[in-house]
Amino acid sequence: METFKSEPSTFITHKFRHFAASIVAASALIVASLHGSAAQAAPAPVYPISGYFIYGSTSDATNMKKLSDIKALGGDTVITFGSRLKPATLADIPVDCRVNGVNCAQAASAGVKVNRYFTYYDYSLWGTKALVCPRDLSITSNGQPFTILVLPNQGSTCTSSNGLYDVVVVTGATNPGTAGINVSVANAATSLGMHYYAGLPVPANNADTPWLPDLSYFPALTQFTDRFLRYQKAAINLPGLAGFYHSYEMPVTDVAHYDPVLSLYRMANQAIARVLPGRDAVVSPYLDARRTGSYTTTRVRDGAEKIALTASGVHLAIAIQDGMGTGKGGAYFGNEANTPVDQFAAAIVGSGTWESKYLAPVRDYFLAAATGVDGTGAELWANMEGMAPKTSLNPCDSNGRGQTTKARIDRQLQQLGNYSMKTISYNWDTYYSCTGTWAPMSERLKTFNMTPIITDSIFYGNGDVLVTGHNLSGGTVNIKWTDTFGRTFEKTVTASSYNPDYGKQRGINPLLESVTAKLGSTSLGIGKYYMINVVNSAGVKNDAFYSDRG
């Protein structure tokens, strides 16, 4: 039986977070001062999402345009989804897959004892580059390419130690003149200097617990994952291939119930390290902060660590879904806890305050995850959901989720704080391109790419306030605060000491910038909230509320 742990609502205090952050920030400022003036030119504005999930195409032109559009918006990374390895019977084998009139799976496995049959369909060519063992076949029938793999049920050679074999029929689908999605996307990524993570094979769901994988054919999946990677090595061993994506999802939790998913991650990571050493892996578990569940910040901290420990020698990025597009996460600050949830969240959790509907804000969960990942060698990313729960007011073509607003996206970015090394988003081909109440989100990000986004701050004892985030250069900083005597103040000062390399200097998200607001001699009351607004040199003000606590 699962054991629950008691905890406060936020497991690491604001005071501790600011103390630790201030030490590193001070070090960064010292480094900057040793290298001359901190006044530097602002980089060209791009929206600070640097990667997107995409649906690849068999068309080279389509992929090149898609990746070029993403790069123009500031992205350097694309991720595709894996296909499912499905258990099958001989009757499920495509009717066109025949060798001299015989079912191709039977023809390939003639003379050996078959344990199980499987089908796999992923719009890649496979073919002769995927052939390893003598019984493997590559055929084309009625214009359709098929690859038939005869995998040993036990052992690592072509001969099974228990005499049983698993047969996989891979259906490749390509447009004339193309070599499949994987080759096309890898070529485009390489030519544009981008990073491509290809989706790994996915097992079927367990019939009794459909949120867990069916591990009844784990040996076959292990063998097929190895063959999948060997094929990718032969077909797309290019600079643009950064690594592979674990497509099977789970919540960020330490609950042993989800250990079968961890076994998938570990198996595939071991295969990547063996077949393509030096390539990375990405996994994207999800947050569920609703009070109807039990996924506390402590569970997320420990769950992130468990996921990180599946790396098995591979550099693993854990890109946590923020839950804002599904209503599972809440983006709010402590002094907003008793305000009503927004209309999109209400469509999922109902009317009420943020605190009454969610165990903790997204920000606290990312702090917890960062703590769990620390020291494991894995890297924390954020998968910021680029949609909102659907209402009658925000249709997104025919999709099950709705369009979101630019201000809500900005707030989501803000809630990530400075904890994630990189922000990616789901999903370019639907939620960034659909039309509805508003223009496609990709167009809105281009038009409004100068909005300041405040991710964190440190209120120093000398009255200086370090503000971090994006698009902060020039302009002014407005701060409202309460001092140790209980007096309230509001002051607008010129933003100084702009540092576009703040993130790089600290070894955190390299897109983070900083400015300093010099308030003069003052103090901040313990436990008192202060609010910050920034107007940058373009005259644009942040549209997402920001506050922190002394």
mmCIF file with all atom_site columns, N, CA, C and O in Angstrom, residues 6 9 50 59 138 168 171 311 314 374 477 480 521:
data_model
loop_
_atom_site.group_PDB
_atom_site.id
_atom_site.type_symbol
_atom_site.label_atom_id
_atom_site.label_alt_id
_atom_site.label_comp_id
_atom_site.label_asym_id
_atom_site.label_entity_id
_atom_site.label_seq_id
_atom_site.pdbx_PDB_ins_code
_atom_site.Cartn_x
_atom_site.Cartn_y
_atom_site.Cartn_z
_atom_site.occupancy
_atom_site.B_iso_or_equiv
_atom_site.pdbx_formal_charge
_atom_site.auth_seq_id
_atom_site.auth_comp_id
_atom_site.auth_asym_id
_atom_site.auth_atom_id
_atom_site.pdbx_PDB_model_num
ATOM 1  N N  . SER A 1 6   ? 3.095  13.731 5.069   1.00 0.00 ? 6   SER A N  1
ATOM 2  C CA . SER A 1 6   ? 2.525  15.040 5.383   1.00 0.00 ? 6   SER A CA 1
ATOM 3  C C  . SER A 1 6   ? 3.527  16.125 5.051   1.00 0.00 ? 6   SER A C  1
ATOM 4  O O  . SER A 1 6   ? 4.727  15.909 5.061   1.00 0.00 ? 6   SER A O  1
ATOM 5  N N  . SER A 1 9   ? 2.021  23.440 2.687   1.00 0.00 ? 9   SER A N  1
ATOM 6  C CA . SER A 1 9   ? 1.550  23.679 1.327   1.00 0.00 ? 9   SER A CA 1
ATOM 7  C C  . SER A 1 9   ? 2.692  24.007 0.384   1.00 0.00 ? 9   SER A C  1
ATOM 8  O O  . SER A 1 9   ? 2.643  23.699 -0.788  1.00 0.00 ? 9   SER A O  1
ATOM 9  N N  . SER A 1 50  ? 11.727 27.914 -26.684 1.00 0.00 ? 50  SER A N  1
ATOM 10 C CA . SER A 1 50  ? 12.796 27.537 -27.609 1.00 0.00 ? 50  SER A CA 1
ATOM 11 C C  . SER A 1 50  ? 12.609 26.161 -28.240 1.00 0.00 ? 50  SER A C  1
ATOM 12 O O  . SER A 1 50  ? 13.500 25.673 -28.930 1.00 0.00 ? 50  SER A O  1
ATOM 13 N N  . SER A 1 59  ? 6.732  15.339 -46.494 1.00 0.00 ? 59  SER A N  1
ATOM 14 C CA . SER A 1 59  ? 7.117  16.338 -47.478 1.00 0.00 ? 59  SER A CA 1
ATOM 15 C C  . SER A 1 59  ? 8.311  17.142 -46.973 1.00 0.00 ? 59  SER A C  1
ATOM 16 O O  . SER A 1 59  ? 8.237  17.788 -45.918 1.00 0.00 ? 59  SER A O  1
ATOM 17 N N  . SER A 1 138 ? 12.767 -6.903 -46.404 1.00 0.00 ? 138 SER A N  1
ATOM 18 C CA . SER A 1 138 ? 12.305 -5.595 -46.864 1.00 0.00 ? 138 SER A CA 1
ATOM 19 C C  . SER A 1 138 ? 11.662 -5.798 -48.225 1.00 0.00 ? 138 SER A C  1
ATOM 20 O O  . SER A 1 138 ? 12.311 -6.283 -49.153 1.00 0.00 ? 138 SER A O  1
ATOM 21 N N  . VAL A 1 168 ? 7.665  -8.525 -36.142 1.00 0.00 ? 168 VAL A N  1
ATOM 22 C CA . VAL A 1 168 ? 7.109  -7.174 -36.269 1.00 0.00 ? 168 VAL A CA 1
ATOM 23 C C  . VAL A 1 168 ? 7.023  -6.813 -37.741 1.00 0.00 ? 168 VAL A C  1
ATOM 24 O O  . VAL A 1 168 ? 8.034  -6.879 -38.467 1.00 0.00 ? 168 VAL A O  1
ATOM 25 N N  . THR A 1 171 ? 5.116  -0.946 -41.365 1.00 0.00 ? 171 THR A N  1
ATOM 26 C CA . THR A 1 171 ? 4.578  -0.332 -42.578 1.00 0.00 ? 171 THR A CA 1
ATOM 27 C C  . THR A 1 171 ? 5.150  1.071  -42.711 1.00 0.00 ? 171 THR A C  1
ATOM 28 O O  . THR A 1 171 ? 4.975  1.910  -41.832 1.00 0.00 ? 171 THR A O  1
ATOM 29 N N  . ALA A 1 311 ? 18.019 7.575  -16.111 1.00 0.00 ? 311 ALA A N  1
ATOM 30 C CA . ALA A 1 311 ? 18.835 8.069  -17.231 1.00 0.00 ? 311 ALA A CA 1
ATOM 31 C C  . ALA A 1 311 ? 19.811 7.023  -17.764 1.00 0.00 ? 311 ALA A C  1
ATOM 32 O O  . ALA A 1 311 ? 20.058 6.953  -18.974 1.00 0.00 ? 311 ALA A O  1
ATOM 33 N N  . VAL A 1 314 ? 22.510 8.327  -20.060 1.00 0.00 ? 314 VAL A N  1
ATOM 34 C CA . VAL A 1 314 ? 22.062 9.265  -21.095 1.00 0.00 ? 314 VAL A CA 1
ATOM 35 C C  . VAL A 1 314 ? 21.775 10.621 -20.445 1.00 0.00 ? 314 VAL A C  1
ATOM 36 O O  . VAL A 1 314 ? 21.263 10.674 -19.326 1.00 0.00 ? 314 VAL A O  1
ATOM 37 N N  . ASP A 1 374 ? 18.093 18.042 -8.855  1.00 0.00 ? 374 ASP A N  1
ATOM 38 C CA . ASP A 1 374 ? 19.424 18.540 -8.509  1.00 0.00 ? 374 ASP A CA 1
ATOM 39 C C  . ASP A 1 374 ? 20.351 17.400 -8.076  1.00 0.00 ? 374 ASP A C  1
ATOM 40 O O  . ASP A 1 374 ? 20.007 16.580 -7.228  1.00 0.00 ? 374 ASP A O  1
ATOM 41 N N  . VAL A 1 477 ? 11.061 50.476 -13.689 1.00 0.00 ? 477 VAL A N  1
ATOM 42 C CA . VAL A 1 477 ? 10.538 49.424 -12.825 1.00 0.00 ? 477 VAL A CA 1
ATOM 43 C C  . VAL A 1 477 ? 9.692  50.076 -11.740 1.00 0.00 ? 477 VAL A C  1
ATOM 44 O O  . VAL A 1 477 ? 10.154 51.006 -11.063 1.00 0.00 ? 477 VAL A O  1
ATOM 45 N N  . LYS A 1 480 ? 5.789  48.196 -5.496  1.00 0.00 ? 480 LYS A N  1
ATOM 46 C CA . LYS A 1 480 ? 4.978  48.505 -4.324  1.00 0.00 ? 480 LYS A CA 1
ATOM 47 C C  . LYS A 1 480 ? 5.404  47.564 -3.210  1.00 0.00 ? 480 LYS A C  1
ATOM 48 O O  . LYS A 1 480 ? 5.468  46.352 -3.418  1.00 0.00 ? 480 LYS A O  1
ATOM 49 N N  . SER A 1 521 ? 17.548 53.767 0.330   1.00 0.00 ? 521 SER A N  1
ATOM 50 C CA . SER A 1 521 ? 17.530 53.169 1.663   1.00 0.00 ? 521 SER A CA 1
ATOM 51 C C  . SER A 1 521 ? 16.106 52.833 2.087   1.00 0.00 ? 521 SER A C  1
ATOM 52 O O  . SER A 1 521 ? 15.247 53.703 2.209   1.00 0.00 ? 521 SER A O  1
#
